[in-house]
């Protein structure tokens, strides 16, 4: 049986150890003879689980004490709406820095709720590259500034943190959360759908500085009102308990792996290996400038649609799954989130070499 | 090892066969050597799953063709907000029929978005009883009329469908969906959190008549805009794929059990058995008038808080879990959703008899 590696951009690969534990105890969690998904979210055992999960996540990601952590429903797309509902205040205007599909989609959703200014920080000539990130001269006109540090579709990552003076900085970190160390204290809010580095689809983490809680406008659904959820342990209604449980197992797994330092080092190694090979090859091309290459989503193309399709088909047969690029961009994309072992990247490169030799 | 029965009100017991199948294929779904929670929601295999799930659910619940079925995030509490956002129109006012905690909570949330009139249809003297349900004389003032056919906390069920003339009728069926046959065509919208009869917490089903789609106000988050989600197969963003998968297994399981007729007959038998015993006993009391006794949530009390606590503690030890009543009401509550086998109810009654004999 060929070993399979899943390069899906999300829902993405989960750590195998986590799935194995979930499988082993699926019908008998904590000696209760019931599944974790069948027990009350307000029972002692589940409350213990979420307390530990929060502790582990705080420790892993170095989250300062003046930040609350919420576990919500609705995905990052839900937060695209919740952010303006909770943050728009006296200035009645927000600034969205756009760098690709997801930051632009966040801006579009926010426009449903307030006035939005948009600045495209992506330079596309000759390669995808992020422009200047200092907005301290204009930021004070806005209630907040929003950006997306990793554009999953194009594979563009923004490593520098935008300068926004005293204005609140908000980041959609769905595809970069827990992949590397970041200075949380520079952000007002960080949010992320779980389905890349945290757990399965269906749960969304919001890290929010306490002073930003409590200013939601009246017409904010309770489940997204940060004040309501912060006061209720993210349980104003029944939470997605099984997804929460899986996140808790992922946190434990990452701590065991040496925490964020170990994770970041491994992610660097994986990405370096793949980009180095891409740069050496004259057959494949990655269109992102070196300083903005994503650690999580590596895009590449042969420059020929037919050949790309052949690549994806043969890779799938060889056990390298979900390498087709997003339809917006075409080509190929290898998502190498935390759960992807370095062996997966090595197997991909080996296959790429073979394909190059056969098709050059 | 004592056999355990879980009477949790939600997240509730799941069919054992469903959990066993989920366990068996958790790391290798459809021979993909990956988990169903790791594959793309837009891949062919997952799209086939949701197509089949919708077909099975339509067949099970006799859903007419002019209704769309949406699988969303946010729980029923999310829909408490989404309903007014999607339905409030020219009349700018809705009527909420309240009969307990959940219908009142729905009304409170809706008030964030529009003007709400409320009519309490619950008579509490001497027993919990639903009053008249004909609102055809006043309904046309409203964009819609909302009610909750089963109040999970008090165990009150409303079997008759309110008369509202040509006005849209909306029902929160979280704890009654798929428990018995109902004439869908009398409703504009039926919605339900999954965690009682459909699957795990974290996915919400909305059955919506097509003519009600497309009138959402501008400030409606995309993930709850019925038009947007109907056009996107409920995939405007990454859906809670694992929860959706479990729902699909539950639907298959119910069809194998003989569909809704079989399910309803079994639910009737379970409830009859328990209520009959309660009526014969002078030790326990259920406070709901016979015509409004819930098939799903059976509340009872010894009339003595200390004795109730002793009951719950000893029952737990005997493998009868989660019988403590909701804190709002106290006493005991046995939630006997579809997944509870009749053996569970029999075991409960046996325990109740023993406890009565020992403590009377």
XYZ file of C-alpha atoms in Angstrom:
720
model
C 0.000 0.000 0.000
C 1.479 3.376 -1.054
C 1.789 5.879 1.760
C -0.567 8.769 1.153
C 0.211 12.438 1.786
C -2.641 14.921 1.711
C -1.714 18.438 0.533
C -5.260 19.815 0.868
C -5.505 23.554 1.592
C -8.306 23.031 4.084
C -9.963 21.077 5.483
C -6.380 19.905 5.771
C -4.399 17.010 7.109
C -4.617 16.406 10.866
C -1.823 14.897 12.977
C -2.143 11.135 12.687
C -1.631 10.646 16.446
C -4.598 12.923 17.101
C -6.865 10.983 14.774
C -5.703 7.715 16.281
C -6.530 8.881 19.795
C -9.904 10.204 18.654
C -10.607 6.870 17.011
C -9.581 4.836 20.035
C -11.843 6.739 22.416
C -14.681 7.630 20.020
C -17.227 5.453 21.832
C -15.723 5.637 25.290
C -14.343 8.993 26.322
C -12.877 9.364 29.807
C -14.256 5.964 30.810
C -17.788 7.370 30.437
C -18.847 4.708 27.935
C -20.186 7.526 25.801
C -18.618 9.564 23.052
C -17.191 12.996 23.808
C -19.706 14.275 21.257
C -22.603 12.893 23.328
C -21.854 14.590 26.643
C -23.145 17.912 27.909
C -20.887 20.854 27.133
C -21.636 22.111 30.653
C -20.649 18.898 32.412
C -17.527 18.889 34.561
C -15.486 16.689 32.242
C -16.082 18.841 29.197
C -15.521 22.054 31.150
C -12.188 20.608 32.298
C -11.357 19.871 28.673
C -11.944 23.448 27.520
C -10.048 24.926 30.461
C -7.032 22.773 29.642
C -7.370 23.520 25.916
C -7.268 27.244 26.578
C -4.251 26.877 28.862
C -2.419 24.798 26.276
C -3.212 27.212 23.471
C -2.084 30.208 25.550
C 1.169 28.460 26.343
C 1.784 27.359 22.765
C 1.143 30.731 21.169
C 2.484 32.971 23.973
C -0.811 34.787 24.397
C -0.638 37.670 26.883
C -3.046 37.657 29.819
C -4.982 40.688 28.624
C -6.361 38.712 25.681
C -9.475 36.557 25.768
C -9.721 33.445 23.634
C -13.092 32.617 22.125
C -14.048 29.387 20.388
C -16.885 30.246 18.001
C -18.869 28.963 15.047
C -19.140 30.368 11.535
C -15.601 30.193 10.204
C -13.366 33.081 9.307
C -16.109 34.158 6.913
C -18.378 34.594 9.902
C -15.729 36.790 11.516
C -15.542 38.865 8.315
C -18.985 40.087 9.480
C -18.417 39.900 13.235
C -15.300 42.079 13.181
C -17.025 45.260 11.939
C -20.060 44.530 14.111
C -17.853 44.416 17.207
C -15.260 47.040 16.334
C -16.852 49.812 14.327
C -17.139 52.843 16.592
C -16.783 56.598 16.448
C -14.812 56.752 13.220
C -17.340 54.558 11.451
C -14.713 53.472 8.963
C -12.128 50.722 8.666
C -9.083 50.172 6.475
C -8.561 46.860 4.698
C -5.132 46.030 3.328
C -5.662 43.629 0.462
C -3.107 41.175 -0.808
C -5.176 38.561 -2.595
C -8.450 36.695 -2.564
C -9.145 36.335 1.149
C -8.256 39.840 2.287
C -10.385 41.212 -0.559
C -13.289 38.946 0.424
C -13.032 40.150 4.022
C -13.234 43.757 2.807
C -16.257 42.974 0.637
C -18.127 41.415 3.556
C -17.243 44.297 5.887
C -18.762 46.736 3.378
C -22.162 45.281 4.265
C -21.799 46.889 7.680
C -19.787 50.104 7.382
C -17.605 52.297 5.220
C -14.404 50.584 4.142
C -11.265 51.982 2.561
C -9.076 49.508 0.752
C -5.386 49.617 -0.092
C -3.927 46.962 -2.326
C -0.512 46.120 -0.903
C 0.264 43.461 -3.463
C 2.640 44.257 -6.294
C 2.280 41.789 -9.145
C 5.055 42.919 -11.446
C 7.149 40.940 -12.132
C 6.455 38.604 -9.169
C 3.916 38.583 -6.329
C 5.389 40.869 -3.708
C 4.115 42.845 -0.730
C 4.638 46.617 -0.799
C 5.298 48.978 2.081
C 3.491 48.224 5.345
C 3.698 51.534 7.192
C 0.246 53.067 7.597
C 0.917 54.997 10.762
C 0.323 58.305 8.940
C -3.267 57.462 7.970
C -4.357 54.792 10.451
C -5.936 57.099 12.985
C -8.832 57.852 10.631
C -9.995 54.284 11.119
C -11.542 52.216 13.884
C -9.303 49.354 12.832
C -6.979 48.090 10.129
C -7.465 44.562 8.786
C -5.107 42.319 6.856
C -4.468 38.665 6.066
C -0.863 37.533 6.765
C -1.124 34.466 4.544
C -3.042 34.299 1.302
C -3.809 30.605 0.954
C -4.635 30.736 -2.757
C -1.567 32.497 -4.127
C 0.859 31.354 -1.446
C 1.852 34.878 -0.422
C 2.864 35.388 3.212
C 3.391 38.712 4.966
C 6.046 38.315 7.639
C 6.312 41.952 8.712
C 3.502 43.317 10.833
C 1.844 46.450 9.420
C 2.482 49.677 11.356
C -0.814 51.272 12.305
C 0.098 53.601 15.182
C -2.450 53.331 17.971
C -5.173 51.991 15.754
C -6.388 48.423 16.324
C -4.786 45.869 14.034
C -6.904 42.847 13.076
C -5.583 39.760 11.304
C -7.192 36.778 9.614
C -4.629 34.112 10.474
C -6.628 31.110 9.296
C -3.750 29.628 7.360
C -0.806 30.858 9.414
C -1.915 30.469 13.023
C 0.441 28.320 15.123
C 2.806 27.886 12.186
C 5.403 30.332 13.544
C 5.978 32.699 16.431
C 4.282 36.084 16.212
C 4.093 39.006 18.611
C 0.451 38.825 19.688
C 0.700 42.110 21.589
C 0.851 44.005 18.300
C -2.664 42.867 17.421
C -6.109 43.827 18.644
C -7.722 40.714 17.241
C -6.395 37.556 15.620
C -8.896 35.078 14.262
C -8.672 31.781 12.419
C -10.837 29.007 11.089
C -9.565 25.752 12.573
C -9.383 23.633 9.462
C -5.731 24.233 8.605
C -3.527 24.171 11.693
C -5.917 23.839 14.644
C -8.395 21.033 14.044
C -11.343 20.142 11.844
C -13.643 22.579 10.043
C -16.461 23.976 12.155
C -14.734 25.895 14.918
C -13.145 29.334 14.828
C -10.702 30.817 17.300
C -10.779 34.533 18.118
C -7.987 36.033 20.229
C -9.209 39.444 21.326
C -7.622 42.113 23.505
C -9.876 42.758 26.479
C -10.317 46.491 25.945
C -11.911 45.784 22.561
C -14.690 43.727 24.129
C -18.000 45.358 24.974
C -18.462 47.821 22.141
C -20.534 45.729 19.728
C -23.373 47.547 18.052
C -26.874 46.512 19.042
C -27.573 44.502 15.912
C -24.861 41.936 16.616
C -25.987 38.307 16.794
C -25.330 37.064 20.345
C -23.167 34.180 19.195
C -20.729 36.706 17.685
C -20.966 39.353 20.360
C -17.529 39.120 21.966
C -18.775 40.461 25.308
C -21.574 37.906 25.491
C -19.319 35.018 24.509
C -16.421 36.103 26.745
C -18.799 36.131 29.706
C -20.195 32.680 28.804
C -16.960 30.710 28.240
C -17.889 30.710 24.506
C -21.015 28.777 25.446
C -23.865 31.180 24.887
C -25.216 28.261 22.892
C -24.172 24.649 22.385
C -20.642 24.792 20.975
C -19.219 22.376 18.390
C -17.947 20.082 21.118
C -16.257 17.433 18.999
C -14.310 20.003 16.993
C -13.273 21.698 20.239
C -12.114 18.349 21.615
C -10.015 17.711 18.497
C -8.402 21.150 18.822
C -7.529 20.277 22.405
C -5.777 17.125 21.189
C -3.896 19.084 18.504
C -2.640 21.560 21.134
C -1.379 18.697 23.313
C 0.272 17.130 20.291
C 2.097 20.369 19.391
C 3.294 20.874 22.961
C 4.693 17.368 22.908
C 6.494 18.201 19.669
C 8.364 20.974 21.465
C 5.884 23.783 21.118
C 6.011 26.596 18.595
C 9.814 26.627 18.314
C 9.832 23.021 17.153
C 6.868 23.578 14.875
C 8.368 26.681 13.260
C 11.727 25.025 12.703
C 10.073 22.063 11.019
C 7.881 24.326 8.876
C 10.944 26.299 7.782
C 12.736 23.104 6.820
C 9.811 21.798 4.815
C 9.299 25.072 2.958
C 13.018 25.598 2.318
C 13.351 22.141 0.858
C 10.497 22.695 -1.561
C 11.368 26.266 -2.587
C 15.019 25.327 -3.040
C 14.048 22.579 -5.408
C 11.649 24.910 -7.260
C 14.410 27.513 -7.691
C 16.839 24.931 -9.020
C 14.335 23.569 -11.491
C 13.811 25.173 -14.882
C 10.677 23.077 -15.352
C 8.559 24.375 -12.437
C 8.070 27.969 -11.409
C 6.831 29.672 -8.226
C 5.702 33.260 -8.836
C 6.173 34.711 -5.374
C 9.098 36.966 -4.451
C 11.383 35.245 -1.954
C 10.541 37.446 1.015
C 6.837 36.744 0.676
C 6.816 33.053 0.056
C 4.315 31.277 2.246
C 5.535 28.677 4.704
C 2.157 26.960 4.481
C 1.012 27.078 0.856
C 3.550 26.544 -1.885
C 2.211 27.322 -5.361
C 3.927 26.218 -8.542
C 3.218 25.663 -12.217
C 4.813 24.085 -15.261
C 3.455 27.018 -17.237
C 1.319 24.650 -19.277
C -2.284 23.852 -18.270
C -2.283 20.440 -19.887
C 0.951 19.453 -18.202
C -0.335 20.773 -14.865
C -3.424 18.566 -15.174
C -1.228 15.574 -15.999
C 0.957 16.358 -12.996
C -2.027 16.446 -10.626
C -3.493 13.225 -12.027
C -0.235 11.275 -11.802
C 0.599 12.689 -8.377
C -2.776 11.566 -7.067
C -2.081 8.063 -8.346
C 1.263 8.149 -6.571
C -0.471 8.957 -3.256
C 0.184 12.709 -3.315
C -3.310 14.075 -2.882
C -5.038 17.419 -3.423
C -2.221 19.191 -5.284
C -4.484 20.984 -7.735
C -4.212 24.760 -7.391
C -7.220 26.892 -6.526
C -9.416 27.499 -9.566
C -8.758 31.266 -9.288
C -5.050 30.705 -9.991
C -4.682 27.297 -11.673
C -1.429 25.352 -11.494
C -0.504 23.397 -8.413
C -0.492 24.117 -4.701
C 1.093 22.066 -1.952
C -0.313 23.014 1.425
C 2.213 21.941 4.006
C 0.584 22.844 7.282
C 1.905 21.759 10.667
C 0.562 18.224 10.308
C 2.484 17.521 7.091
C 5.619 15.537 7.941
C 8.863 16.336 6.166
C 8.601 12.897 4.530
C 5.577 14.207 2.629
C 7.589 17.090 1.189
C 10.447 14.729 0.329
C 8.043 12.388 -1.438
C 6.598 15.331 -3.364
C 10.015 16.509 -4.513
C 10.956 12.997 -5.558
C 7.797 12.776 -7.609
C 8.384 16.231 -9.106
C 11.855 15.200 -10.224
C 10.544 12.060 -11.843
C 7.749 13.975 -13.579
C 10.208 16.598 -14.785
C 12.516 13.941 -16.200
C 9.646 12.272 -18.037
C 8.039 15.430 -19.389
C 10.806 17.961 -20.023
C -19.585 -3.646 32.954
C -22.965 -1.930 33.470
C -24.655 -0.837 30.263
C -24.805 2.920 30.137
C -27.733 4.999 28.865
C -27.209 8.681 28.228
C -30.288 10.897 28.769
C -28.484 14.136 27.910
C -30.687 16.901 26.480
C -28.076 17.843 23.906
C -25.440 17.216 22.818
C -27.351 13.970 23.025
C -26.863 10.280 22.440
C -26.029 9.255 18.877
C -27.019 5.929 17.313
C -24.345 3.427 18.299
C -24.147 1.997 14.768
C -23.337 5.475 13.463
C -20.523 5.982 15.952
C -19.174 2.534 15.197
C -19.046 3.243 11.483
C -17.437 6.636 12.108
C -14.861 4.966 14.303
C -14.082 2.215 11.823
C -13.436 4.625 8.948
C -12.061 7.596 10.893
C -8.578 7.287 9.378
C -9.572 5.774 6.074
C -12.721 7.137 4.509
C -13.823 5.759 1.150
C -10.485 3.992 0.727
C -8.743 7.375 0.547
C -6.391 6.615 3.439
C -7.378 9.975 4.868
C -10.112 10.979 7.279
C -13.367 12.416 5.959
C -12.477 15.492 8.013
C -9.244 15.957 6.043
C -10.662 16.052 2.522
C -11.771 19.080 0.538
C -15.461 19.911 0.887
C -15.470 20.628 -2.838
C -13.984 17.297 -3.886
C -16.185 14.826 -5.746
C -16.454 12.346 -2.883
C -17.624 14.923 -0.372
C -20.000 16.515 -2.878
C -21.490 13.052 -3.465
C -21.904 12.687 0.292
C -23.866 15.919 0.674
C -26.048 15.193 -2.362
C -26.978 11.826 -0.907
C -27.488 13.321 2.558
C -29.940 15.854 1.190
C -31.820 13.157 -0.747
C -32.033 10.951 2.329
C -33.204 13.798 4.548
C -35.855 14.854 1.993
C -37.118 11.303 1.805
C -37.121 10.798 5.574
C -38.948 13.999 6.432
C -41.203 14.212 3.339
C -39.873 17.589 2.322
C -41.710 19.123 -0.670
C -39.678 20.105 -3.717
C -40.262 23.827 -3.271
C -38.156 23.842 -0.108
C -34.392 24.270 -0.017
C -32.340 22.562 2.666
C -29.370 24.460 4.047
C -26.660 23.059 6.327
C -25.251 25.997 8.275
C -23.140 26.935 11.285
C -24.118 28.831 14.410
C -26.769 26.651 15.998
C -30.428 27.493 16.484
C -29.212 30.541 18.430
C -27.563 31.746 15.244
C -30.877 31.330 13.432
C -32.607 33.354 16.152
C -30.718 36.255 14.527
C -30.745 35.009 10.939
C -34.531 34.595 10.798
C -35.387 38.293 11.259
C -32.448 39.307 9.052
C -33.811 37.169 6.214
C -37.547 37.582 6.741
C -38.291 41.052 8.032
C -39.885 42.995 5.197
C -42.624 45.551 4.613
C -44.428 45.049 7.897
C -41.220 45.411 9.868
C -42.683 43.380 12.703
C -42.877 39.739 13.730
C -44.971 37.807 16.217
C -43.338 35.374 18.653
C -45.483 32.796 20.408
C -43.730 31.949 23.643
C -44.170 28.738 25.562
C -41.032 28.523 27.652
C -37.334 29.273 27.748
C -36.322 28.725 24.138
C -39.188 30.508 22.403
C -38.681 33.458 24.757
C -34.942 33.488 24.039
C -35.650 33.499 20.293
C -37.936 36.516 20.760
C -35.325 38.341 22.803
C -32.665 37.839 20.126
C -35.044 38.924 17.344
C -35.665 42.200 19.196
C -32.072 43.156 18.369
C -33.144 43.433 14.744
C -36.791 44.537 14.541
C -40.014 45.141 16.388
C -41.405 42.010 18.011
C -44.794 41.303 19.505
C -44.971 38.428 21.940
C -47.871 36.273 23.018
C -47.400 33.814 25.833
C -49.349 30.696 24.869
C -48.376 28.743 27.965
C -50.903 28.336 30.732
C -49.219 27.320 33.994
C -52.197 26.785 36.232
C -52.552 24.100 37.438
C -50.314 22.272 34.918
C -48.162 23.334 31.979
C -50.597 23.550 29.072
C -50.678 25.248 25.695
C -53.542 27.676 25.052
C -55.350 28.422 21.803
C -53.277 28.377 18.626
C -55.462 30.319 16.187
C -53.825 33.617 15.256
C -55.359 33.963 11.817
C -57.191 37.142 12.907
C -54.000 39.069 13.747
C -51.259 37.327 11.781
C -51.386 39.542 8.711
C -49.854 42.440 10.651
C -46.632 40.487 10.786
C -43.909 39.439 8.385
C -43.812 36.084 10.151
C -44.948 34.175 13.218
C -42.372 32.166 15.183
C -42.839 29.366 17.687
C -40.990 26.429 19.228
C -42.925 23.122 19.029
C -40.896 21.481 21.780
C -39.570 23.231 24.837
C -36.608 21.098 25.843
C -36.335 22.459 29.375
C -39.914 22.016 30.599
C -40.807 19.063 28.382
C -43.776 20.802 26.773
C -44.609 19.814 23.198
C -47.030 21.559 20.864
C -48.585 19.015 18.531
C -51.086 21.293 16.778
C -49.688 23.705 14.238
C -50.576 27.363 14.877
C -53.017 28.920 12.404
C -51.502 32.060 10.916
C -53.493 32.605 7.708
C -51.197 33.518 4.845
C -48.422 34.740 7.079
C -45.152 32.817 7.127
C -44.864 30.349 9.987
C -41.369 29.700 11.354
C -40.500 26.925 13.797
C -37.455 26.122 15.921
C -37.580 22.339 15.783
C -34.207 21.666 17.386
C -35.557 19.086 19.778
C -38.421 17.660 17.740
C -37.071 17.380 14.198
C -37.305 13.863 12.734
C -39.026 12.591 15.887
C -42.478 12.421 14.252
C -44.229 13.219 11.007
C -45.172 16.834 10.449
C -46.777 18.645 7.514
C -43.819 20.665 6.238
C -46.018 22.531 3.746
C -47.606 24.489 6.598
C -44.260 26.107 7.420
C -42.209 28.806 5.780
C -39.055 27.859 7.644
C -38.119 24.990 9.934
C -34.706 25.077 11.565
C -32.877 22.879 14.036
C -29.527 22.506 15.718
C -28.269 18.996 14.995
C -27.225 17.944 18.487
C -30.437 16.178 19.472
C -31.839 14.089 16.633
C -29.622 14.814 13.632
C -25.970 14.481 14.570
C -23.316 16.187 16.678
C -23.305 19.834 17.800
C -21.927 22.257 15.241
C -24.282 22.007 12.293
C -27.729 23.521 11.834
C -30.356 22.537 9.298
C -32.658 25.143 7.766
C -35.590 24.015 5.610
C -36.798 27.093 3.783
C -39.587 27.587 1.239
C -38.075 28.939 -1.947
C -40.221 32.070 -2.180
C -38.800 33.255 1.150
C -35.256 33.251 -0.190
C -33.740 36.431 -1.582
C -35.208 39.101 0.679
C -32.463 39.389 3.286
C -31.609 42.884 4.369
C -28.235 44.241 3.335
C -26.623 43.817 6.740
C -26.941 40.040 6.750
C -23.713 38.070 7.204
C -23.145 36.025 4.029
C -22.988 32.735 5.889
C -26.583 33.291 7.030
C -27.932 34.861 3.882
C -30.258 32.148 2.618
C -29.939 33.291 -1.004
C -26.160 33.199 -0.883
C -26.053 29.798 0.804
C -28.782 28.281 -1.384
C -26.798 29.268 -4.474
C -23.554 27.831 -3.003
C -24.777 24.399 -1.830
C -24.336 25.725 1.745
C -20.635 26.153 0.988
C -20.074 29.888 0.861
C -17.307 29.003 3.276
C -15.791 25.766 4.551
C -18.658 23.855 6.168
C -18.351 21.671 9.290
C -17.613 18.619 7.153
C -17.311 16.008 9.868
C -20.615 17.020 11.459
C -22.266 16.942 8.033
C -20.851 13.471 7.432
C -22.254 12.245 10.754
C -25.684 13.649 9.887
C -25.513 11.721 6.613
C -24.869 8.518 8.554
C -27.762 9.271 10.934
C -30.122 9.744 7.976
C -29.059 6.393 6.481
C -29.498 4.768 9.876
C -33.045 6.129 10.260
C -34.018 5.024 6.753
C -32.809 1.526 7.579
C -34.944 1.616 10.732
C -38.030 2.061 8.555
C -37.997 5.832 8.166
C -40.111 8.296 10.090
C -43.035 5.891 10.644
C -40.803 3.459 12.475
C -39.079 6.236 14.395
C -42.354 7.861 15.478
C -43.862 4.560 16.588
C -40.802 3.802 18.692
C -40.754 7.310 20.189
C -44.451 6.973 21.091
C -43.799 3.656 22.786
C -40.877 5.000 24.789
C -42.753 8.093 25.941
C -45.956 6.177 26.732
C -44.058 3.717 28.858
C -42.432 6.449 30.906
C -45.493 8.703 31.284
C -47.668 5.724 32.186
C -45.307 4.813 34.963
C -45.142 8.452 36.137
C -48.949 8.640 36.258
C -49.221 5.423 38.239
C -46.614 6.553 40.721
C -47.492 8.770 43.664
C -43.807 9.335 44.318
C -42.837 11.081 41.070
C -44.749 13.831 39.320
C -44.680 15.258 35.797
C -46.208 18.746 35.603
C -47.268 18.818 31.973
C -50.875 18.395 30.849
C -51.303 15.139 28.897
C -51.879 16.750 25.489
C -48.663 18.719 25.716
C -46.283 16.132 27.036
C -43.088 16.037 25.050
C -42.135 12.853 23.256
C -38.488 13.845 23.543
C -37.944 15.381 26.987
C -39.728 13.865 29.969
C -39.471 16.000 33.100
C -40.265 14.698 36.555
C -39.638 15.468 40.204
C -40.028 13.875 43.604
C -41.096 17.274 44.865
C -38.060 17.337 47.160
C -34.759 18.910 46.044
C -32.623 16.730 48.278
C -34.308 13.584 47.086
C -33.949 14.737 43.490
C -30.210 15.185 43.979
C -29.975 11.723 45.529
C -31.917 10.291 42.600
C -29.557 11.827 40.052
C -26.454 10.692 41.934
C -27.631 7.099 42.334
C -28.947 6.920 38.782
C -25.560 8.046 37.466
C -23.875 5.298 39.438
C -26.329 2.812 37.943
C -25.318 3.873 34.414
C -28.268 6.201 33.792
C -26.484 9.408 32.856
C -27.408 13.079 32.591
C -30.806 12.926 34.270
C -30.438 16.197 36.142
C -33.097 18.704 35.096
C -32.138 22.065 33.612
C -31.105 24.554 36.287
C -34.038 26.806 35.340
C -36.509 24.114 36.404
C -34.688 21.717 38.736
C -35.881 18.143 39.194
C -35.087 15.490 36.636
C -35.284 15.271 32.878
C -34.962 12.204 30.698
C -34.263 13.161 27.116
C -35.283 10.218 24.999
C -34.396 11.301 21.492
C -34.455 8.980 18.503
C -31.165 7.323 19.430
C -32.390 6.194 22.868
C -33.401 2.543 22.634
C -36.503 1.341 24.462
C -34.170 -0.679 26.691
C -32.889 2.621 28.077
C -36.383 3.693 29.104
C -37.057 0.278 30.600
C -33.844 0.483 32.600
C -34.794 3.957 33.801
C -38.229 2.806 34.959
C -36.738 -0.173 36.741
C -34.345 2.134 38.549
C -37.156 4.575 39.385
C -39.199 1.772 40.935
C -36.278 0.642 43.026
C -35.516 4.199 44.142
C -39.191 4.770 45.001
C -39.292 1.583 47.067
C -36.164 2.592 48.954
C -37.098 6.217 49.569
C -40.875 6.382 49.875
